[in-house]
Amino acid sequence: MTRTMEYSRLQKQLHWAVVLLLAAQYLFLDAMGRAFHRTVETGSPDWTVTTTLHLLIGSLILLLALWRIALRLMRGAPLPPAGEPQFAKTAARVTHVAFYILLIALPLGGIAAWFFGLPLMGELHEIGTNLLLIVVGLHVAAVLLHQVWWKTNLLARMR
């Protein structure tokens, strides 16, 4: 992988776009689970503004995640901050891989659950959503650790 001094403007914009879209999914479109259960019970999709927006935003997150991966492969990512402990470098790598896996698997699983009426995929989607929340929490905690404790100004790389 190529190493750069900082993320490109486009990489930063895609990062924050995904953050905003995920926040919208969690904060405003969480009723999708109830709609899915009604769809499974009745055998007929429960199309509402919420379900339509949830599917559209989820699909957009998938496309943006794939775009982010392509940019990362082409452009690379900055080196870890100087003096960062090895455990933190490993944790960052694992966290980023988990992000990309979840940002691809969740929309695909959600689409499979909704359009094919697969309750197991719906359950996996829900579990994956909870895992994504945990990964986001770890990511934010790591950024705060860098900013406040290690004072590496890591946040500047994504501004």
PDB file of C-alpha atoms in Angstrom:
ATOM      1  CA  MET A   1       0.000   0.000   0.000  1.00  0.00           C
ATOM      2  CA  THR A   2       1.213   3.470  -0.831  1.00  0.00           C
ATOM      3  CA  ARG A   3       1.835   5.805   2.101  1.00  0.00           C
ATOM      4  CA  THR A   4       1.009   9.488   1.876  1.00  0.00           C
ATOM      5  CA  MET A   5       1.502  12.379   4.268  1.00  0.00           C
ATOM      6  CA  GLU A   6      -2.231  12.955   4.622  1.00  0.00           C
ATOM      7  CA  TYR A   7      -5.576  11.795   3.346  1.00  0.00           C
ATOM      8  CA  SER A   8      -6.751  13.463   0.156  1.00  0.00           C
ATOM      9  CA  ARG A   9      -9.603  15.960   0.241  1.00  0.00           C
ATOM     10  CA  LEU A  10     -11.850  13.364  -1.421  1.00  0.00           C
ATOM     11  CA  GLN A  11     -10.916  10.697   1.144  1.00  0.00           C
ATOM     12  CA  LYS A  12     -11.824  13.117   3.938  1.00  0.00           C
ATOM     13  CA  GLN A  13     -15.110  14.079   2.285  1.00  0.00           C
ATOM     14  CA  LEU A  14     -16.076  10.438   1.802  1.00  0.00           C
ATOM     15  CA  HIS A  15     -15.191   9.662   5.423  1.00  0.00           C
ATOM     16  CA  TRP A  16     -17.444  12.415   6.778  1.00  0.00           C
ATOM     17  CA  ALA A  17     -20.215  11.621   4.288  1.00  0.00           C
ATOM     18  CA  VAL A  18     -20.301   8.038   5.587  1.00  0.00           C
ATOM     19  CA  VAL A  19     -20.303   9.325   9.185  1.00  0.00           C
ATOM     20  CA  LEU A  20     -23.322  11.538   8.458  1.00  0.00           C
ATOM     21  CA  LEU A  21     -25.174   8.801   6.581  1.00  0.00           C
ATOM     22  CA  LEU A  22     -24.576   6.293   9.385  1.00  0.00           C
ATOM     23  CA  ALA A  23     -25.799   8.843  11.939  1.00  0.00           C
ATOM     24  CA  ALA A  24     -28.974   9.336   9.887  1.00  0.00           C
ATOM     25  CA  GLN A  25     -29.537   5.575   9.756  1.00  0.00           C
ATOM     26  CA  TYR A  26     -29.131   5.161  13.525  1.00  0.00           C
ATOM     27  CA  LEU A  27     -30.920   8.314  14.662  1.00  0.00           C
ATOM     28  CA  PHE A  28     -33.813   8.640  12.245  1.00  0.00           C
ATOM     29  CA  LEU A  29     -34.350   5.377  10.395  1.00  0.00           C
ATOM     30  CA  ASP A  30     -34.108   2.753  13.121  1.00  0.00           C
ATOM     31  CA  ALA A  31     -37.756   1.719  12.631  1.00  0.00           C
ATOM     32  CA  MET A  32     -36.587  -0.440   9.721  1.00  0.00           C
ATOM     33  CA  GLY A  33     -36.431  -3.490  12.007  1.00  0.00           C
ATOM     34  CA  ARG A  34     -40.120  -3.285  12.847  1.00  0.00           C
ATOM     35  CA  ALA A  35     -40.982  -2.788   9.166  1.00  0.00           C
ATOM     36  CA  PHE A  36     -38.882  -5.837   8.272  1.00  0.00           C
ATOM     37  CA  HIS A  37     -40.682  -8.001  10.836  1.00  0.00           C
ATOM     38  CA  ARG A  38     -44.046  -6.867   9.429  1.00  0.00           C
ATOM     39  CA  THR A  39     -42.806  -7.707   5.936  1.00  0.00           C
ATOM     40  CA  VAL A  40     -41.779 -11.216   7.017  1.00  0.00           C
ATOM     41  CA  GLU A  41     -45.114 -11.756   8.815  1.00  0.00           C
ATOM     42  CA  THR A  42     -47.291 -10.540   5.947  1.00  0.00           C
ATOM     43  CA  GLY A  43     -45.114 -11.630   3.028  1.00  0.00           C
ATOM     44  CA  SER A  44     -45.536  -8.174   1.522  1.00  0.00           C
ATOM     45  CA  PRO A  45     -42.889  -5.422   1.737  1.00  0.00           C
ATOM     46  CA  ASP A  46     -43.880  -2.560   4.025  1.00  0.00           C
ATOM     47  CA  TRP A  47     -42.825   0.370   1.802  1.00  0.00           C
ATOM     48  CA  THR A  48     -42.774   3.636   3.737  1.00  0.00           C
ATOM     49  CA  VAL A  49     -40.649   6.761   3.662  1.00  0.00           C
ATOM     50  CA  THR A  50     -38.523   5.204   6.415  1.00  0.00           C
ATOM     51  CA  THR A  51     -37.935   1.906   4.627  1.00  0.00           C
ATOM     52  CA  THR A  52     -37.233   3.605   1.304  1.00  0.00           C
ATOM     53  CA  LEU A  53     -34.771   6.079   2.846  1.00  0.00           C
ATOM     54  CA  HIS A  54     -33.099   3.327   4.875  1.00  0.00           C
ATOM     55  CA  LEU A  55     -32.537   1.226   1.754  1.00  0.00           C
ATOM     56  CA  LEU A  56     -31.337   4.199  -0.305  1.00  0.00           C
ATOM     57  CA  ILE A  57     -28.940   5.438   2.368  1.00  0.00           C
ATOM     58  CA  GLY A  58     -27.663   1.910   3.029  1.00  0.00           C
ATOM     59  CA  SER A  59     -26.992   1.466  -0.692  1.00  0.00           C
ATOM     60  CA  LEU A  60     -25.219   4.828  -0.799  1.00  0.00           C
ATOM     61  CA  ILE A  61     -23.059   3.816   2.177  1.00  0.00           C
ATOM     62  CA  LEU A  62     -22.109   0.641   0.285  1.00  0.00           C
ATOM     63  CA  LEU A  63     -21.113   2.632  -2.817  1.00  0.00           C
ATOM     64  CA  LEU A  64     -19.138   5.175  -0.783  1.00  0.00           C
ATOM     65  CA  ALA A  65     -17.365   2.375   1.131  1.00  0.00           C
ATOM     66  CA  LEU A  66     -16.325   0.735  -2.136  1.00  0.00           C
ATOM     67  CA  TRP A  67     -15.134   4.103  -3.435  1.00  0.00           C
ATOM     68  CA  ARG A  68     -13.148   4.653  -0.217  1.00  0.00           C
ATOM     69  CA  ILE A  69     -11.492   1.250  -0.607  1.00  0.00           C
ATOM     70  CA  ALA A  70     -10.565   2.007  -4.226  1.00  0.00           C
ATOM     71  CA  LEU A  71      -9.079   5.373  -3.208  1.00  0.00           C
ATOM     72  CA  ARG A  72      -7.172   3.791  -0.354  1.00  0.00           C
ATOM     73  CA  LEU A  73      -5.707   1.181  -2.687  1.00  0.00           C
ATOM     74  CA  MET A  74      -4.758   3.821  -5.265  1.00  0.00           C
ATOM     75  CA  ARG A  75      -3.698   6.670  -2.982  1.00  0.00           C
ATOM     76  CA  GLY A  76      -2.802   4.908   0.244  1.00  0.00           C
ATOM     77  CA  ALA A  77      -3.110   6.165   3.783  1.00  0.00           C
ATOM     78  CA  PRO A  78      -0.846   8.205   6.044  1.00  0.00           C
ATOM     79  CA  LEU A  79       1.662   6.476   8.267  1.00  0.00           C
ATOM     80  CA  PRO A  80       0.678   6.062  11.920  1.00  0.00           C
ATOM     81  CA  PRO A  81       1.717   8.976  14.140  1.00  0.00           C
ATOM     82  CA  ALA A  82       5.340   8.890  15.287  1.00  0.00           C
ATOM     83  CA  GLY A  83       5.751   7.123  18.596  1.00  0.00           C
ATOM     84  CA  GLU A  84       2.421   5.343  18.436  1.00  0.00           C
ATOM     85  CA  PRO A  85       2.674   2.070  20.403  1.00  0.00           C
ATOM     86  CA  GLN A  86       2.606  -1.149  18.390  1.00  0.00           C
ATOM     87  CA  PHE A  87      -0.642  -2.269  20.024  1.00  0.00           C
ATOM     88  CA  ALA A  88      -2.313   0.929  18.799  1.00  0.00           C
ATOM     89  CA  LYS A  89      -1.034   0.407  15.249  1.00  0.00           C
ATOM     90  CA  THR A  90      -2.409  -3.136  15.270  1.00  0.00           C
ATOM     91  CA  ALA A  91      -5.713  -1.994  16.768  1.00  0.00           C
ATOM     92  CA  ALA A  92      -6.022   0.730  14.103  1.00  0.00           C
ATOM     93  CA  ARG A  93      -5.439  -1.804  11.319  1.00  0.00           C
ATOM     94  CA  VAL A  94      -7.972  -4.251  12.754  1.00  0.00           C
ATOM     95  CA  THR A  95     -10.519  -1.480  13.305  1.00  0.00           C
ATOM     96  CA  HIS A  96     -10.197  -0.159   9.752  1.00  0.00           C
ATOM     97  CA  VAL A  97     -10.569  -3.654   8.279  1.00  0.00           C
ATOM     98  CA  ALA A  98     -13.633  -4.206  10.491  1.00  0.00           C
ATOM     99  CA  PHE A  99     -15.103  -0.907   9.273  1.00  0.00           C
ATOM    100  CA  TYR A 100     -14.726  -1.839   5.623  1.00  0.00           C
ATOM    101  CA  ILE A 101     -16.092  -5.355   6.128  1.00  0.00           C
ATOM    102  CA  LEU A 102     -19.122  -4.042   8.016  1.00  0.00           C
ATOM    103  CA  LEU A 103     -19.727  -1.134   5.621  1.00  0.00           C
ATOM    104  CA  ILE A 104     -19.958  -3.658   2.786  1.00  0.00           C
ATOM    105  CA  ALA A 105     -21.612  -6.602   4.554  1.00  0.00           C
ATOM    106  CA  LEU A 106     -24.341  -4.607   6.307  1.00  0.00           C
ATOM    107  CA  PRO A 107     -25.891  -3.081   3.185  1.00  0.00           C
ATOM    108  CA  LEU A 108     -25.598  -6.355   1.262  1.00  0.00           C
ATOM    109  CA  GLY A 109     -27.155  -8.292   4.121  1.00  0.00           C
ATOM    110  CA  GLY A 110     -29.890  -5.703   4.543  1.00  0.00           C
ATOM    111  CA  ILE A 111     -30.704  -5.807   0.838  1.00  0.00           C
ATOM    112  CA  ALA A 112     -30.799  -9.614   0.904  1.00  0.00           C
ATOM    113  CA  ALA A 113     -33.051  -9.592   3.981  1.00  0.00           C
ATOM    114  CA  TRP A 114     -35.484  -7.024   2.577  1.00  0.00           C
ATOM    115  CA  PHE A 115     -35.808  -8.115  -1.019  1.00  0.00           C
ATOM    116  CA  PHE A 116     -35.649 -11.863  -0.428  1.00  0.00           C
ATOM    117  CA  GLY A 117     -37.468 -11.964   2.932  1.00  0.00           C
ATOM    118  CA  LEU A 118     -34.633 -13.739   4.713  1.00  0.00           C
ATOM    119  CA  PRO A 119     -35.106 -13.467   8.504  1.00  0.00           C
ATOM    120  CA  LEU A 120     -31.609 -14.870   9.161  1.00  0.00           C
ATOM    121  CA  MET A 121     -30.065 -12.081   7.084  1.00  0.00           C
ATOM    122  CA  GLY A 122     -32.184  -9.592   9.026  1.00  0.00           C
ATOM    123  CA  GLU A 123     -30.823 -10.978  12.303  1.00  0.00           C
ATOM    124  CA  LEU A 124     -27.251 -10.896  10.994  1.00  0.00           C
ATOM    125  CA  HIS A 125     -27.848  -7.318   9.821  1.00  0.00           C
ATOM    126  CA  GLU A 126     -28.963  -6.372  13.325  1.00  0.00           C
ATOM    127  CA  ILE A 127     -25.955  -8.070  14.932  1.00  0.00           C
ATOM    128  CA  GLY A 128     -23.643  -6.388  12.422  1.00  0.00           C
ATOM    129  CA  THR A 129     -25.237  -3.026  13.183  1.00  0.00           C
ATOM    130  CA  ASN A 130     -24.425  -3.504  16.862  1.00  0.00           C
ATOM    131  CA  LEU A 131     -20.868  -4.526  15.978  1.00  0.00           C
ATOM    132  CA  LEU A 132     -20.537  -1.390  13.852  1.00  0.00           C
ATOM    133  CA  LEU A 133     -21.639   0.730  16.819  1.00  0.00           C
ATOM    134  CA  ILE A 134     -18.924  -0.905  18.930  1.00  0.00           C
ATOM    135  CA  VAL A 135     -16.274  -0.320  16.240  1.00  0.00           C
ATOM    136  CA  VAL A 136     -17.364   3.326  15.900  1.00  0.00           C
ATOM    137  CA  GLY A 137     -17.097   3.720  19.686  1.00  0.00           C
ATOM    138  CA  LEU A 138     -13.589   2.218  19.677  1.00  0.00           C
ATOM    139  CA  HIS A 139     -12.589   4.471  16.778  1.00  0.00           C
ATOM    140  CA  VAL A 140     -13.816   7.618  18.539  1.00  0.00           C
ATOM    141  CA  ALA A 141     -12.134   6.531  21.796  1.00  0.00           C
ATOM    142  CA  ALA A 142      -8.840   5.984  19.936  1.00  0.00           C
ATOM    143  CA  VAL A 143      -9.032   9.432  18.332  1.00  0.00           C
ATOM    144  CA  LEU A 144      -9.658  10.973  21.758  1.00  0.00           C
ATOM    145  CA  LEU A 145      -6.722   9.007  23.210  1.00  0.00           C
ATOM    146  CA  HIS A 146      -4.501  10.367  20.458  1.00  0.00           C
ATOM    147  CA  GLN A 147      -5.767  13.928  20.859  1.00  0.00           C
ATOM    148  CA  VAL A 148      -5.877  14.201  24.643  1.00  0.00           C
ATOM    149  CA  TRP A 149      -3.394  11.709  26.055  1.00  0.00           C
ATOM    150  CA  TRP A 150      -0.742  11.173  23.367  1.00  0.00           C
ATOM    151  CA  LYS A 151      -1.237  14.644  21.825  1.00  0.00           C
ATOM    152  CA  THR A 152      -0.522  13.433  18.269  1.00  0.00           C
ATOM    153  CA  ASN A 153      -3.160  15.701  16.681  1.00  0.00           C
ATOM    154  CA  LEU A 154      -4.479  12.689  14.798  1.00  0.00           C
ATOM    155  CA  LEU A 155      -7.809  14.397  14.166  1.00  0.00           C
ATOM    156  CA  ALA A 156      -6.106  16.931  11.881  1.00  0.00           C
ATOM    157  CA  ARG A 157      -5.559  14.155   9.326  1.00  0.00           C
ATOM    158  CA  MET A 158      -9.298  13.900   8.754  1.00  0.00           C
ATOM    159  CA  ARG A 159     -10.194  17.625   8.803  1.00  0.00           C
TER     160      ARG A 159
END
